[in-house]
Coordinates of C-alpha atoms in Angstrom, one line a residue:
M21 CA 0.0 0.0 0.0
A22 CA 1.3 3.4 -0.9
G23 CA 2.2 5.8 1.9
R24 CA 1.3 9.5 2.1
L25 CA 2.7 12.2 -0.2
I26 CA 4.6 15.0 1.4
V27 CA 4.6 18.4 -0.2
E28 CA 7.2 20.7 1.3
V29 CA 7.7 24.4 0.7
R30 CA 11.4 24.8 -0.1
F31 CA 11.5 28.5 -1.0
G32 CA 8.9 31.2 -0.7
P33 CA 6.9 33.1 1.9
A34 CA 6.1 29.9 3.8
Q35 CA 9.4 28.2 3.6
G36 CA 9.6 25.0 5.7
R37 CA 5.9 24.3 5.8
K38 CA 4.7 20.8 4.9
A39 CA 1.4 19.3 3.7
L40 CA 0.3 15.7 3.5
I41 CA -1.8 14.0 0.9
E42 CA -3.4 10.7 1.9
P43 CA -3.7 7.9 -0.6
G44 CA -6.7 8.5 -2.9
A45 CA -6.9 12.3 -2.0
E46 CA -5.9 15.5 -3.7
L47 CA -4.4 18.8 -2.6
V48 CA -5.3 22.2 -4.2
V49 CA -2.6 24.9 -4.0
G50 CA -3.2 28.6 -4.4
R51 CA -3.5 32.1 -2.9
S52 CA -7.1 31.6 -1.7
D53 CA -7.9 30.5 1.9
L54 CA -10.2 28.0 0.3
C55 CA -7.2 26.0 -0.9
D56 CA -5.9 23.0 1.0
L57 CA -2.4 24.6 0.9
A58 CA -2.8 28.4 0.8
F59 CA -0.2 31.1 0.3
P60 CA -2.1 34.4 0.7
N61 CA 1.2 36.4 0.6
D62 CA 2.3 35.1 -2.8
R63 CA 0.7 37.6 -5.1
E64 CA 1.9 35.7 -8.2
L65 CA -0.3 32.7 -7.4
A66 CA -3.8 32.3 -8.8
A67 CA -6.6 32.0 -6.3
K68 CA -6.6 28.2 -7.1
H69 CA -3.4 27.6 -9.0
F70 CA -2.9 23.8 -9.4
K71 CA -3.8 20.6 -7.7
L72 CA -2.0 17.3 -7.0
R73 CA -3.8 14.0 -7.0
W74 CA -2.3 11.0 -5.2
Q75 CA -3.8 7.6 -6.3
H76 CA -2.4 4.1 -6.6
G77 CA 1.2 5.2 -5.9
R78 CA 1.1 7.9 -8.7
C79 CA 1.1 11.7 -8.3
E80 CA -0.6 13.7 -11.0
L81 CA -0.4 17.5 -11.4
E82 CA -3.0 19.6 -13.0
D83 CA -2.7 23.4 -13.6
L84 CA -6.1 25.0 -12.9
G85 CA -5.9 27.7 -15.6
S86 CA -3.4 29.9 -13.8
S87 CA -2.1 32.9 -15.8
G88 CA 1.5 32.4 -14.6
G89 CA 1.5 28.7 -15.2
T90 CA 3.0 25.8 -13.2
R91 CA 6.5 24.5 -13.7
L92 CA 7.6 20.9 -13.0
A93 CA 11.3 20.5 -13.0
G94 CA 11.6 23.8 -14.8
E95 CA 9.1 23.0 -17.6
L96 CA 5.7 24.6 -18.0
V97 CA 3.0 21.9 -17.7
V98 CA -0.8 21.7 -17.8
T99 CA -1.0 18.1 -16.7
A100 CA 1.9 15.8 -15.8
S101 CA 3.0 12.9 -13.7
V102 CA 5.1 14.0 -10.7
P103 CA 7.9 11.5 -9.8
H104 CA 9.2 11.1 -6.2
G105 CA 11.6 14.0 -5.5
S106 CA 10.2 16.4 -8.0
W107 CA 10.3 20.2 -7.8
I108 CA 7.2 22.3 -8.6
R109 CA 7.3 26.1 -9.0
A110 CA 4.1 28.2 -8.9
G111 CA 4.2 32.0 -8.4
Q112 CA 7.1 32.8 -6.0
T113 CA 6.8 29.4 -4.3
D114 CA 9.0 26.3 -4.8
L115 CA 7.7 23.0 -3.6
L116 CA 9.3 19.6 -3.3
V117 CA 7.3 16.4 -3.5
H118 CA 8.3 13.2 -1.8
V119 CA 6.6 9.9 -0.9
E120 CA 6.8 9.4 2.8
G121 CA 9.7 7.0 3.5
G122 CA 10.3 6.8 -0.2
V123 CA 14.1 5.9 -0.1
R124 CA 15.1 2.4 1.0
K125 CA 16.8 2.3 4.3
P126 CA 20.5 1.4 4.1
K127 CA 21.8 -1.8 5.9
V128 CA 23.0 -1.0 9.4
A129 CA 26.1 -3.2 8.9
A130 CA 27.2 -1.2 5.8
L131 CA 26.8 2.1 7.7
D132 CA 29.0 1.3 10.7
V133 CA 31.5 -1.5 10.7
G134 CA 32.0 -2.4 7.1
E135 CA 31.3 -5.5 5.1
E136 CA 33.6 -8.2 3.9
D137 CA 33.9 -9.0 0.2
E138 CA 32.0 -12.2 -0.3
A139 CA 34.7 -13.4 -2.7
E140 CA 37.3 -13.2 0.0
P141 CA 37.7 -15.7 2.9
I142 CA 36.4 -14.3 6.2
D143 CA 38.6 -14.5 9.3
P144 CA 36.4 -16.0 12.0
A145 CA 37.8 -13.8 14.8
L146 CA 37.3 -10.7 12.7
A147 CA 33.7 -11.7 11.8
K148 CA 32.9 -12.4 15.5
R149 CA 34.4 -9.0 16.5
R150 CA 32.4 -7.2 13.9
E151 CA 29.2 -8.9 15.0
Q152 CA 29.8 -7.9 18.5
Q153 CA 30.3 -4.3 17.4
R154 CA 27.1 -4.4 15.5
A155 CA 25.2 -5.8 18.5
A156 CA 26.7 -3.1 20.8
L157 CA 25.8 -0.3 18.4
L158 CA 22.2 -1.6 18.0
A159 CA 21.9 -1.8 21.8
A160 CA 23.2 1.8 22.2
R161 CA 20.8 3.1 19.5
A162 CA 17.8 1.4 21.2
Q163 CA 18.8 2.8 24.6
A164 CA 19.2 6.3 23.2
L165 CA 15.9 6.1 21.3
S166 CA 14.1 5.1 24.6
E167 CA 15.7 8.1 26.4
L168 CA 14.7 10.6 23.7
R169 CA 11.2 9.3 23.6
A170 CA 11.0 9.9 27.3
E171 CA 12.1 13.5 26.7
A172 CA 9.5 13.9 24.0
R173 CA 6.8 13.1 26.5
S174 CA 7.6 16.1 28.6
A175 CA 9.0 18.8 26.3
R176 CA 9.1 19.8 22.6
L177 CA 12.0 17.6 21.2
Y178 CA 14.0 18.9 18.3
A179 CA 16.9 17.4 16.3
V180 CA 19.6 19.9 15.4
L181 CA 21.4 18.2 12.5
D182 CA 24.6 18.7 10.5
G183 CA 23.3 18.6 7.0
A184 CA 26.9 18.2 5.6
R185 CA 27.5 15.0 7.6
S186 CA 25.5 12.7 5.3
R187 CA 23.2 13.0 2.3
R188 CA 20.9 10.5 4.1
I189 CA 20.0 13.3 6.6
Q190 CA 18.3 15.4 3.9
Q191 CA 16.5 12.3 2.5
L192 CA 15.1 11.4 5.9
V193 CA 14.0 14.9 6.7
R194 CA 12.2 15.4 3.4
E195 CA 10.4 12.1 3.5
N196 CA 8.9 12.6 7.0
V197 CA 6.2 14.9 8.2
E198 CA 8.1 17.1 10.7
V199 CA 9.0 20.7 9.8
A200 CA 12.7 21.4 9.0
R201 CA 14.4 24.8 8.9
S202 CA 17.9 25.7 8.0
L203 CA 19.8 27.6 10.8
F204 CA 21.2 29.9 8.0
D205 CA 19.1 32.8 6.6
G206 CA 19.0 34.7 3.3
A207 CA 21.2 34.0 0.3
R208 CA 23.6 31.9 2.3
G209 CA 20.8 29.7 3.5
E210 CA 19.6 29.1 0.0
S211 CA 23.0 28.5 -1.5
M212 CA 23.9 26.0 1.3
S213 CA 20.5 24.4 1.8
E214 CA 21.9 20.9 1.1
V215 CA 24.7 21.1 3.7
A216 CA 23.5 23.7 6.2
P217 CA 22.7 22.8 9.9
L218 CA 19.0 22.4 10.4
I219 CA 16.5 22.1 13.1
V220 CA 13.7 19.6 12.8
G221 CA 10.6 18.9 14.8
P222 CA 8.9 18.8 17.2
L223 CA 9.5 15.1 17.3
R224 CA 6.8 13.2 19.0
E225 CA 7.3 10.1 21.0
D226 CA 6.1 7.9 18.2
S227 CA 7.9 9.9 15.4
A228 CA 9.1 7.7 12.5
L229 CA 11.8 10.3 11.8
L230 CA 13.1 10.2 15.4
E231 CA 13.4 6.4 15.1
A232 CA 15.2 6.6 11.7
L233 CA 17.7 9.2 12.9
L234 CA 18.6 7.0 15.8
L235 CA 18.6 3.6 14.1
E236 CA 20.6 4.9 11.0
G237 CA 22.7 7.8 12.3
Y238 CA 23.4 7.4 16.0
G239 CA 27.1 7.0 16.5
S240 CA 27.9 8.9 13.3
R241 CA 27.7 12.4 14.8
W242 CA 24.7 13.5 12.8
G243 CA 23.6 16.0 15.4
I244 CA 22.3 16.8 18.8
F245 CA 18.8 16.9 20.4
V246 CA 17.2 19.7 22.4
A247 CA 14.2 19.3 24.7
S248 CA 12.8 22.9 24.4
R249 CA 10.4 24.8 26.6
A250 CA 9.8 27.3 23.8
D251 CA 6.3 27.5 22.2
D252 CA 7.4 26.7 18.7
L253 CA 10.2 25.8 16.3
D254 CA 10.9 29.4 15.3
A255 CA 11.6 30.5 18.9
T256 CA 14.0 27.6 19.4
R257 CA 15.7 28.3 16.0
R258 CA 16.2 32.0 16.9
H259 CA 17.9 31.0 20.1
L260 CA 20.2 28.5 18.4
R261 CA 21.2 31.0 15.7
R262 CA 22.8 33.2 18.3
F263 CA 25.5 30.7 18.7
L264 CA 26.4 30.1 15.0
I265 CA 29.3 32.5 15.3
A266 CA 31.9 32.7 18.1
L267 CA 34.8 35.0 18.7
S268 CA 38.3 33.6 19.0
D269 CA 39.8 34.3 22.5
D270 CA 43.2 34.9 21.0
T271 CA 42.5 37.1 18.0
G272 CA 38.9 38.2 18.3
E273 CA 38.3 36.6 14.8
K274 CA 34.7 35.5 14.0
L275 CA 34.5 31.7 13.6
Y276 CA 31.7 29.3 12.8
F277 CA 30.7 27.4 16.0
R278 CA 29.6 23.9 15.2
F279 CA 27.7 23.3 18.4
Y280 CA 25.4 20.9 16.5
D281 CA 28.4 18.4 16.2
P282 CA 28.1 16.1 19.2
G283 CA 31.9 16.1 19.6
V284 CA 31.9 19.9 19.8
A285 CA 28.8 20.1 22.0
S286 CA 30.1 17.6 24.5
V287 CA 33.4 19.5 25.0
F288 CA 31.6 22.9 25.1
L289 CA 28.9 22.0 27.6
A290 CA 31.2 20.1 29.9
S291 CA 34.0 22.7 30.0
A292 CA 32.6 26.1 29.1
A293 CA 32.4 28.9 31.7
P294 CA 29.2 28.7 33.7
R295 CA 27.8 31.9 32.1
Q296 CA 28.5 30.6 28.6
S297 CA 26.9 27.2 29.1
S298 CA 24.0 28.7 31.1
D299 CA 23.2 31.1 28.2
F300 CA 23.1 28.2 25.8
L301 CA 21.0 25.9 28.0
Q302 CA 18.6 28.5 29.4
P303 CA 15.5 27.8 27.2
F304 CA 15.9 24.1 27.3
Q305 CA 14.8 21.3 29.6
A306 CA 17.8 19.4 28.4
V307 CA 20.4 19.0 25.6
L308 CA 21.1 15.4 24.7
V309 CA 24.4 14.5 23.0
E310 CA 25.9 11.2 21.9
D311 CA 29.3 10.6 23.6
P312 CA 32.4 8.8 22.2
R313 CA 31.3 5.6 23.9
R314 CA 27.9 5.8 22.2
G315 CA 26.0 6.7 25.3
L316 CA 23.6 9.6 25.5
T317 CA 24.8 12.5 27.8
R318 CA 22.0 14.7 29.2
F319 CA 22.9 18.3 30.0
A320 CA 20.2 19.7 32.1
G321 CA 18.7 23.0 31.0
G322 CA 18.2 26.3 32.8
E323 CA 15.5 26.8 35.4
A324 CA 12.0 27.2 34.1
A325 CA 10.6 30.7 34.2
C326 CA 8.0 31.3 37.0

């Protein structure tokens, strides 16, 4: 059975927004509030600009007589089939269409400890050691997932991910329902959209994305997790953006601060001056970071406001 279709706003007035199309349903996009996905601030859109129909594992696009037209992969179309991963442009808005969970999950063994060439003889001791490593990694991932699910029950849990660490991060984020925003703004954010750090969430306890991030990426320094007290993603994003640039103690030079790298976050939160760490942690219930031994270190946040 086909899953849901995810329509994500990649560029435009509502960047980061996502809409879902259930199997057998359709989605009308336009400027009017009567549309299923409405962009009232995009004055180049028609009131009802185009629609997507999702049936039997196929997505069909139909332009609804708009004056500006609808582009699929850069080409003006009236009706067209929309493959997984396609770009649609209408008015000033760019949309990306993905099937939920559309990319096959890689094998855990290939991600972490390597695989032997089947044509080569396998040393029994090496095979046993690698199997033990796989088992230990899977156990660490399961434990971390359990701890993060517990955090998601009491706070808004967000993943702060290093988009440059693996192409798989972007695939997972696009093919799941949670909202994702780059931590970079403006032209830099657009030009570096495929490798920029990003915040994703909130991640519910039963989130398929949370499970995928842990089962595929934990132990590979994909990012950190924050359990936030803030009301929404934008408030948490604004706080994190304050720390993207740091000043060198020696020269005063501005440097990128990769706090979303677990290796950097662990050192910073464990050794920073109290005022520095307190400033970073203040709006959070906790920051959770994988450590070199593949445990999950929990740094308690600041005191809740009265």
